[in-house]
Coordinates of C-alpha atoms and ligand atoms in Angstrom, one line a residue:
M84 CA 0.3 16.0 -17.6
I85 CA -0.6 13.9 -14.7
R86 CA 2.1 11.3 -13.9
I87 CA 1.6 7.8 -12.5
G88 CA 4.6 5.8 -11.4
I89 CA 4.7 2.0 -11.4
V90 CA 6.6 0.5 -8.4
G91 CA 6.9 -2.9 -7.0
K92 CA 9.1 -6.0 -6.4
T93 CA 11.0 -7.3 -9.4
N94 CA 9.2 -9.7 -11.7
T95 CA 5.7 -8.8 -10.6
G96 CA 4.8 -7.6 -14.1
K97 CA 5.3 -3.8 -13.9
T98 CA 6.7 -3.6 -17.4
T99 CA 3.9 -5.8 -18.8
F100 CA 1.4 -3.5 -17.1
F101 CA 3.2 -0.5 -18.6
N102 CA 3.2 -2.0 -22.1
A103 CA -0.5 -2.8 -21.7
A104 CA -1.3 0.7 -20.5
T105 CA 0.8 2.6 -23.1
S106 CA 0.9 0.3 -26.1
S107 CA 4.7 0.0 -25.7
T108 CA 7.0 -2.8 -26.3
A109 CA 9.5 -2.4 -23.4
E110 CA 11.5 -5.5 -22.5
V111 CA 9.8 -8.1 -20.4
S112 CA 11.4 -11.3 -19.1
T113 CA 11.2 -14.0 -16.5
Y114 CA 14.6 -12.8 -15.1
P115 CA 14.7 -10.4 -12.1
F116 CA 15.7 -6.8 -12.7
T117 CA 15.0 -6.7 -16.5
T118 CA 14.1 -3.0 -16.4
K119 CA 17.3 -1.1 -15.8
K120 CA 16.1 2.4 -16.6
P121 CA 12.6 3.9 -16.2
N122 CA 10.3 3.6 -19.2
V123 CA 8.2 6.6 -19.9
G124 CA 5.0 6.4 -22.0
T125 CA 1.6 7.8 -22.5
G126 CA -1.5 6.0 -21.2
Q127 CA -5.1 7.2 -21.0
V128 CA -7.8 7.4 -18.4
Q129 CA -11.3 6.9 -19.4
T130 CA -14.4 8.8 -18.4
L131 CA -17.9 9.0 -19.6
C132 CA -17.9 11.9 -22.1
V133 CA -20.4 14.8 -21.7
C134 CA -21.2 14.6 -25.4
R135 CA -23.8 11.8 -24.9
E136 CA -25.6 13.6 -22.1
L137 CA -25.7 16.9 -24.2
D138 CA -26.5 15.0 -27.4
V139 CA -23.8 16.8 -29.4
K140 CA -21.2 15.5 -31.8
D141 CA -17.8 16.4 -30.3
K142 CA -14.5 17.1 -32.0
P143 CA -11.8 16.3 -29.4
R144 CA -8.3 17.8 -29.7
N145 CA -6.3 17.0 -26.6
S146 CA -8.1 13.6 -26.0
T147 CA -10.2 11.1 -27.9
C148 CA -13.8 10.0 -27.7
I149 CA -14.7 6.4 -28.5
D150 CA -18.3 5.3 -28.2
G151 CA -19.1 8.1 -25.8
W152 CA -16.0 7.4 -23.7
R153 CA -13.4 10.2 -23.4
F154 CA -9.8 9.0 -23.2
I155 CA -7.5 11.5 -21.6
P156 CA -3.7 11.2 -21.9
I157 CA -1.6 10.7 -18.7
E158 CA 2.1 9.9 -18.3
V159 CA 3.0 6.5 -17.1
I160 CA 6.5 5.7 -15.7
D161 CA 7.7 2.1 -15.3
L162 CA 10.4 1.8 -12.7
P163 CA 13.2 -0.7 -12.2
G164 CA 12.1 -3.4 -9.8
L165 CA 12.8 -3.3 -6.1
I166 CA 13.6 -6.1 -3.6
K167 CA 14.1 -6.2 0.1
G168 CA 17.4 -4.5 0.8
A169 CA 17.3 -2.4 -2.4
F170 CA 17.8 0.6 -0.2
A171 CA 21.1 -0.7 1.1
G172 CA 22.4 -1.1 -2.5
R173 CA 20.8 -4.3 -3.7
G174 CA 19.1 -4.4 -7.1
L175 CA 18.7 -1.3 -9.2
G176 CA 16.8 1.0 -6.9
T177 CA 19.2 3.9 -6.7
Q178 CA 17.6 6.2 -9.2
F179 CA 14.3 5.3 -7.7
L180 CA 13.4 8.2 -5.5
N181 CA 14.1 10.8 -8.1
V182 CA 11.6 9.3 -10.5
V183 CA 9.0 8.6 -7.8
A184 CA 9.4 12.3 -6.8
Q185 CA 7.9 13.3 -10.1
A186 CA 4.8 11.1 -9.8
D187 CA 1.4 12.3 -8.7
A188 CA 0.4 8.8 -7.6
L189 CA 1.9 5.3 -7.5
L190 CA 0.6 1.9 -8.6
H191 CA 2.2 -0.7 -6.5
V192 CA 2.2 -3.9 -8.6
V193 CA 2.2 -7.2 -6.7
D194 CA 2.3 -10.8 -8.0
A195 CA -1.0 -12.0 -6.6
S196 CA -0.2 -15.6 -7.8
A197 CA 2.7 -15.7 -5.4
S198 CA 5.0 -17.0 -8.1
I199 CA 8.1 -15.1 -7.2
D200 CA 10.4 -16.0 -4.4
S201 CA 12.1 -13.7 -1.9
E202 CA 15.0 -13.1 -4.3
G203 CA 12.6 -12.1 -7.1
K204 CA 13.0 -15.3 -9.1
I205 CA 10.0 -17.0 -10.8
T206 CA 8.9 -20.1 -8.9
H207 CA 5.7 -22.2 -8.8
P208 CA 2.5 -20.2 -8.1
G209 CA 1.7 -20.3 -4.4
M210 CA 5.3 -20.5 -3.3
G211 CA 5.9 -16.8 -2.7
N212 CA 4.3 -14.4 -0.2
P213 CA 2.6 -11.3 -1.8
I214 CA 1.7 -9.8 1.6
L215 CA 5.3 -9.9 2.7
D216 CA 6.3 -8.5 -0.7
I217 CA 4.1 -5.5 -0.2
V218 CA 5.4 -4.9 3.3
D219 CA 9.1 -5.2 2.1
I220 CA 8.6 -2.8 -0.8
E221 CA 6.7 -0.3 1.3
E222 CA 9.6 -0.4 3.8
E223 CA 12.2 0.3 1.0
M224 CA 10.2 3.3 0.0
I225 CA 10.0 4.6 3.5
L226 CA 13.8 4.2 4.0
W227 CA 14.4 6.4 0.9
F228 CA 12.0 9.0 2.1
K229 CA 13.7 9.0 5.5
V230 CA 17.1 9.9 3.9
A231 CA 15.5 13.0 2.3
V232 CA 13.6 13.8 5.6
D233 CA 16.8 13.5 7.7
S234 CA 18.7 15.9 5.5
A235 CA 15.8 18.3 5.5
L236 CA 15.7 18.2 9.3
Q237 CA 19.5 18.7 9.4
R238 CA 19.1 21.9 7.4
N239 CA 16.2 23.1 9.4
K240 CA 17.9 22.6 12.8
K241 CA 19.7 25.9 12.5
R242 CA 16.5 27.9 11.7
T243 CA 14.0 29.4 14.0
F244 CA 10.3 28.7 13.5
K245 CA 7.3 30.7 14.5
P246 CA 4.5 28.5 15.8
G247 CA 2.9 26.7 12.9
S248 CA 5.6 27.6 10.4
L249 CA 7.6 24.3 10.4
S250 CA 5.5 22.9 7.5
K251 CA 6.9 25.7 5.3
G252 CA 10.5 24.8 6.3
M253 CA 9.9 21.1 5.7
S254 CA 8.1 21.5 2.4
K255 CA 10.7 23.8 1.0
E256 CA 13.5 21.4 1.9
L257 CA 11.6 18.4 0.5
A258 CA 10.3 20.0 -2.7
G259 CA 12.9 18.0 -4.6
I260 CA 11.0 14.8 -3.8
G261 CA 7.7 16.3 -4.8
V262 CA 6.5 17.4 -1.3
R263 CA 4.1 20.3 -1.4
A264 CA 3.0 22.6 1.5
E265 CA -0.3 20.7 2.0
H266 CA 1.6 17.4 2.3
A267 CA 3.9 18.8 5.0
I268 CA 0.9 20.4 6.9
K269 CA -1.1 17.1 6.8
T270 CA 1.9 15.0 7.8
L271 CA 2.9 17.3 10.7
E272 CA -0.7 17.3 11.9
R273 CA -1.1 13.5 11.8
T274 CA 2.2 12.8 13.5
G275 CA 1.7 15.5 16.2
L276 CA 5.1 17.0 15.3
A277 CA 4.0 20.5 14.2
E278 CA 5.3 22.3 17.2
K279 CA 8.4 20.2 17.9
H280 CA 11.6 22.0 16.7
P281 CA 13.8 19.8 14.3
R282 CA 16.5 20.1 17.0
E283 CA 14.4 18.0 19.3
W284 CA 13.2 15.4 16.8
K285 CA 14.4 11.9 17.7
D286 CA 15.1 9.2 15.1
E287 CA 11.7 7.6 15.8
D288 CA 10.0 11.0 15.1
S289 CA 11.8 11.2 11.7
R290 CA 10.7 7.6 11.0
R291 CA 7.1 8.3 11.8
F292 CA 7.1 11.5 9.7
S293 CA 8.7 9.7 6.8
E294 CA 6.2 6.9 6.9
T295 CA 3.2 9.3 6.9
L296 CA 4.7 11.6 4.4
R297 CA 5.3 8.7 2.0
T298 CA 1.6 7.9 2.1
V299 CA 0.3 11.5 2.1
S300 CA 2.5 12.8 -0.7
K301 CA 2.4 9.7 -3.0
P302 CA -1.2 8.2 -2.9
T303 CA -0.8 4.6 -3.9
L304 CA -3.1 1.8 -5.1
I305 CA -2.3 -1.8 -5.2
V306 CA -2.4 -3.7 -8.5
A307 CA -2.9 -7.4 -7.8
N308 CA -1.4 -8.7 -11.0
K309 CA -1.3 -12.2 -12.6
M310 CA -4.9 -12.8 -11.7
D311 CA -5.1 -15.5 -14.4
L312 CA -2.8 -17.9 -12.4
A313 CA -3.6 -20.3 -9.7
Y314 CA -3.6 -19.0 -6.1
S315 CA -4.2 -15.5 -7.2
E316 CA -7.9 -15.4 -6.1
R317 CA -7.1 -16.5 -2.5
N318 CA -4.2 -14.1 -2.3
F319 CA -6.3 -11.2 -3.7
E320 CA -8.7 -11.7 -0.8
K321 CA -5.7 -11.8 1.6
I322 CA -4.3 -8.6 0.2
R323 CA -7.6 -6.8 0.5
E324 CA -7.9 -8.0 4.1
E325 CA -4.4 -6.8 5.0
C326 CA -4.5 -3.5 3.1
K327 CA -8.0 -2.4 4.2
S328 CA -7.2 1.3 3.8
Q329 CA -6.0 0.9 0.2
L330 CA -7.7 0.3 -3.1
V331 CA -6.7 -3.1 -4.4
I332 CA -7.5 -3.8 -8.1
P333 CA -7.4 -7.3 -9.7
V334 CA -5.4 -7.2 -12.9
C335 CA -4.1 -9.5 -15.6
S336 CA -1.6 -7.3 -17.5
E337 CA -0.7 -10.1 -19.9
A338 CA -4.3 -10.4 -21.0
E339 CA -4.5 -6.7 -21.9
V340 CA -1.3 -7.0 -23.9
A341 CA -2.7 -10.0 -25.7
L342 CA -6.0 -8.2 -26.5
N343 CA -4.2 -5.1 -27.7
R344 CA -2.0 -7.2 -30.0
A345 CA -5.0 -9.2 -31.4
K346 CA -6.8 -5.9 -32.0
E347 CA -3.8 -4.4 -33.9
K348 CA -3.8 -7.5 -36.1
G349 CA -7.5 -7.0 -36.7
F350 CA -8.5 -10.3 -35.0
V351 CA -10.7 -8.8 -32.3
E352 CA -12.9 -5.8 -31.6
Y353 CA -12.0 -4.4 -28.2
V354 CA -12.1 -1.0 -26.4
P355 CA -9.6 -0.9 -23.5
G356 CA -11.4 -1.3 -20.2
E357 CA -14.5 -2.9 -21.7
E358 CA -15.8 -6.1 -20.3
T359 CA -16.0 -8.0 -23.5
F360 CA -14.1 -8.5 -26.7
R361 CA -15.3 -10.0 -30.0
V362 CA -13.4 -12.3 -32.2
I363 CA -14.0 -10.9 -35.8
D364 CA -13.4 -14.2 -37.7
E365 CA -12.4 -17.3 -35.8
S366 CA -11.3 -18.9 -39.1
H367 CA -8.4 -16.4 -39.4
L368 CA -6.8 -17.5 -36.1
T369 CA -4.1 -20.1 -35.7
K370 CA -4.7 -22.8 -33.1
D371 CA -2.4 -21.0 -30.6
Q372 CA -4.1 -17.6 -31.1
S373 CA -7.5 -19.2 -30.6
W374 CA -6.3 -20.9 -27.5
A375 CA -4.8 -17.7 -26.1
L376 CA -8.0 -15.7 -26.7
A377 CA -10.1 -18.5 -25.1
Y378 CA -7.7 -18.4 -22.1
V379 CA -8.2 -14.6 -21.7
Q380 CA -12.0 -15.1 -21.9
Q381 CA -12.1 -17.9 -19.4
K382 CA -9.5 -17.0 -16.9
V383 CA -9.9 -13.2 -17.0
M384 CA -13.0 -11.7 -18.6
T385 CA -15.5 -14.2 -17.3
K386 CA -14.0 -14.4 -13.9
W387 CA -12.9 -10.8 -13.2
M388 CA -15.0 -8.9 -15.8
R389 CA -12.1 -7.1 -17.3
T390 CA -8.3 -7.2 -17.5
G391 CA -8.1 -4.4 -14.9
V392 CA -5.4 -2.3 -16.6
Q393 CA -7.7 0.5 -17.7
F394 CA -9.7 0.2 -14.5
A395 CA -6.5 0.6 -12.4
L396 CA -5.5 3.8 -14.2
N397 CA -9.0 5.2 -13.9
S398 CA -9.2 4.3 -10.2
A399 CA -5.8 6.0 -9.6
I400 CA -6.9 9.3 -11.2
F401 CA -10.6 9.5 -10.2
K402 CA -10.8 7.6 -6.9
L403 CA -7.3 7.8 -5.4
L404 CA -6.5 11.4 -6.5
G405 CA -10.2 12.5 -6.7
M406 CA -9.5 14.4 -9.9
N407 CA -12.2 16.0 -12.0
A408 CA -12.6 16.0 -15.7
V409 CA -13.4 19.5 -16.8
Y410 CA -14.2 20.7 -20.3
P411 CA -13.0 24.3 -21.1
V412 CA -14.8 25.9 -24.1
E413 CA -14.4 29.4 -25.6
D414 CA -17.9 29.7 -26.9
P415 CA -20.3 28.6 -24.1
K416 CA -23.4 28.5 -26.4
A417 CA -21.8 26.4 -29.2
L418 CA -19.7 24.4 -26.6
S419 CA -16.7 25.0 -28.8
D420 CA -13.3 26.6 -29.3
K421 CA -13.1 29.5 -31.7
R422 CA -12.6 27.2 -34.7
G423 CA -15.9 25.5 -33.9
N424 CA -14.5 22.3 -32.5
V425 CA -17.1 21.1 -30.1
L426 CA -15.9 20.0 -26.6
P427 CA -12.3 20.1 -27.9
D428 CA -10.4 19.7 -24.6
V429 CA -10.8 18.1 -21.3
Y430 CA -8.5 18.8 -18.3
L431 CA -7.9 16.7 -15.3
T432 CA -8.0 19.1 -12.4
P433 CA -7.0 18.2 -8.8
K434 CA -9.6 18.2 -6.0
G435 CA -10.2 21.7 -4.7
H436 CA -9.1 23.5 -7.9
V437 CA -11.1 26.6 -8.8
A438 CA -12.0 28.3 -12.1
K439 CA -9.0 30.5 -11.9
D440 CA -6.7 27.5 -11.5
L441 CA -8.2 26.1 -14.7
A442 CA -7.5 29.4 -16.5
R443 CA -3.9 29.3 -15.3
E444 CA -3.5 25.8 -16.5
I445 CA -4.7 26.7 -20.0
H446 CA -2.5 29.8 -20.2
S447 CA -1.0 32.1 -17.5
D448 CA -2.1 35.1 -19.5
L449 CA -5.7 33.9 -19.5
A450 CA -5.6 33.8 -15.7
K451 CA -4.3 37.3 -15.6
R452 CA -7.0 38.7 -17.8
M453 CA -9.8 36.5 -16.3
L454 CA -12.9 38.4 -15.1
H455 CA -15.2 35.4 -14.3
A456 CA -16.3 32.1 -15.7
I457 CA -19.5 30.8 -17.3
D458 CA -21.1 27.5 -16.7
A459 CA -21.8 26.5 -20.3
R460 CA -24.6 24.1 -19.3
N461 CA -26.9 26.9 -18.2
G462 CA -25.1 30.2 -19.1
L463 CA -24.8 31.2 -15.4
R464 CA -21.9 33.3 -14.3
L465 CA -19.4 31.8 -11.9
P466 CA -16.9 33.6 -9.7
Q467 CA -13.1 33.1 -10.2
D468 CA -13.0 31.0 -7.0
Y469 CA -15.8 28.6 -8.1
Q470 CA -14.8 25.1 -7.1
L471 CA -14.6 22.9 -10.2
R472 CA -16.7 19.7 -10.3
D473 CA -16.4 16.6 -12.4
R474 CA -18.0 17.0 -15.9
D475 CA -18.1 20.8 -15.6
I476 CA -18.1 22.7 -18.9
I477 CA -16.5 26.0 -18.3
S478 CA -15.9 29.2 -20.3
I479 CA -13.3 31.7 -19.1
V480 CA -14.4 35.3 -19.7
T481 CA -11.5 37.8 -20.0
A482 CA -11.4 41.6 -20.1
A483 CA -10.5 41.5 -23.8
R484 CA -13.3 39.2 -24.7
K485 CA -15.9 41.2 -22.8
K486 CA -15.2 44.3 -24.9
Ligands
GTP516 N1 0.5 -15.2 -16.0 C1 0.9 -13.9 -16.0 N2 2.1 -13.5 -16.2 C2 2.4 -12.2 -16.2 C3 1.5 -11.2 -16.1 N3 2.1 -10.0 -16.1 C4 3.4 -10.3 -16.2 N4 3.6 -11.6 -16.3 C5 4.9 -12.3 -16.4 O1 5.8 -11.9 -15.3 C6 7.1 -11.9 -15.7 C7 7.8 -10.6 -15.4 O2 7.2 -9.5 -16.1 P1 7.8 -8.1 -16.2 O3 6.8 -7.2 -16.8 O4 9.1 -8.1 -16.9 O5 8.0 -7.7 -14.7 P2 8.7 -6.5 -14.0 O6 8.0 -6.3 -12.7 O7 8.8 -5.3 -15.0 O8 10.2 -7.0 -13.7 P3 11.6 -6.2 -13.5 O9 11.7 -5.1 -14.5 O10 12.6 -7.3 -13.7 O11 11.5 -5.7 -12.1 C8 7.1 -12.1 -17.3 O12 7.4 -13.5 -17.5 C9 5.7 -11.8 -17.7 O13 5.3 -12.5 -18.8 C10 0.1 -11.6 -15.9 O14 -0.9 -10.8 -15.8 N5 -0.1 -13.0 -15.9
MG517 MG1 10.3 -4.3 -15.7

């Protein structure tokens, strides 16, 4: 399953976002460093299901389909909060890198209302500095990466490298923090260090490499949280201006938590990610509940269209990672598995993956026996190295099945 890690300064609302995204009830408080250990849960990304376009009634197994939207499970990990100096032993950041290593992408949660001070304590909105917070947390992450990079360099110093082979040496040594060959190749290219032997690397080379590797191996989008509070709109614009190369999503995690809770109690109709919710019967609400839902409507939905929680997850998977939603079927004519379930599964496949990769992901044995694939939309035969595209419906043909 694809993993998304939630990082950021303490008290920015990471756990609130996590609870909203995974329907969990992990502890949230106004005190800094509430989260002591990572929380792991299952969230979902949403994509327009192919059932509508093909006008079929689907029967999902590994996902769900609500009103023509497919919800695909992903793993979400909420991490202990960071603070400037966490690397040097402040706060609870020590287990940080191990968990970050397992994530495919990161959501960097920032308090857009600027209501946390430099120590991570809650203060009046507008008193903090979200831009500085982003820079500080980014620096902490780079410092952790650099420790791993320095020890990889140390081990590689004794080795000899043929031209162009340093990327292999680096990715092997950095596999523990989730670095793959393509990450090392890209980072060496971008930093111009591909032909420089580790023995000759200076400290600034290692710093530059770590900085680039951090971005390349852990694509990150910024969640501008607490958009319901004063000052957040102005800060959101500032963050967008300062972080031009990154996706910045306006979010109100607390509104999503409130809507999920109201939905559970049967007070509202709401599909995560939708731009509206409907109060079922106003007369069943207490004054406070009524006020809270009016607040969500006015400060969040009317202003920002949505709470942003689902949108942030969708953006991480489909925009940031460029993943494709691919529907494998056993029977290409019926668009079903062998029990007749129509469009039972959908897989999130990374950019560049081919039909054979999909077979491998379903079952290693399927990949071994694979002859070719079939595009179930038109019955055409596809080679094993056909590059998968979003919304493809693919049937894997094996030697056994052909007979
Ligand atoms: N107004 C508002 N408050 C929020 C929002 N999201 C979170 N908060 C509040 O921010 C405070 C911190 O929330 P947490 O979710 O515990 O923050 P965290 O980043 O997980 O904090 P640590 O685990 O301590 O690092 C709590 O008082 C939340 O209620 C939001 O969207 N709007
Ligand atoms: Mg927390």
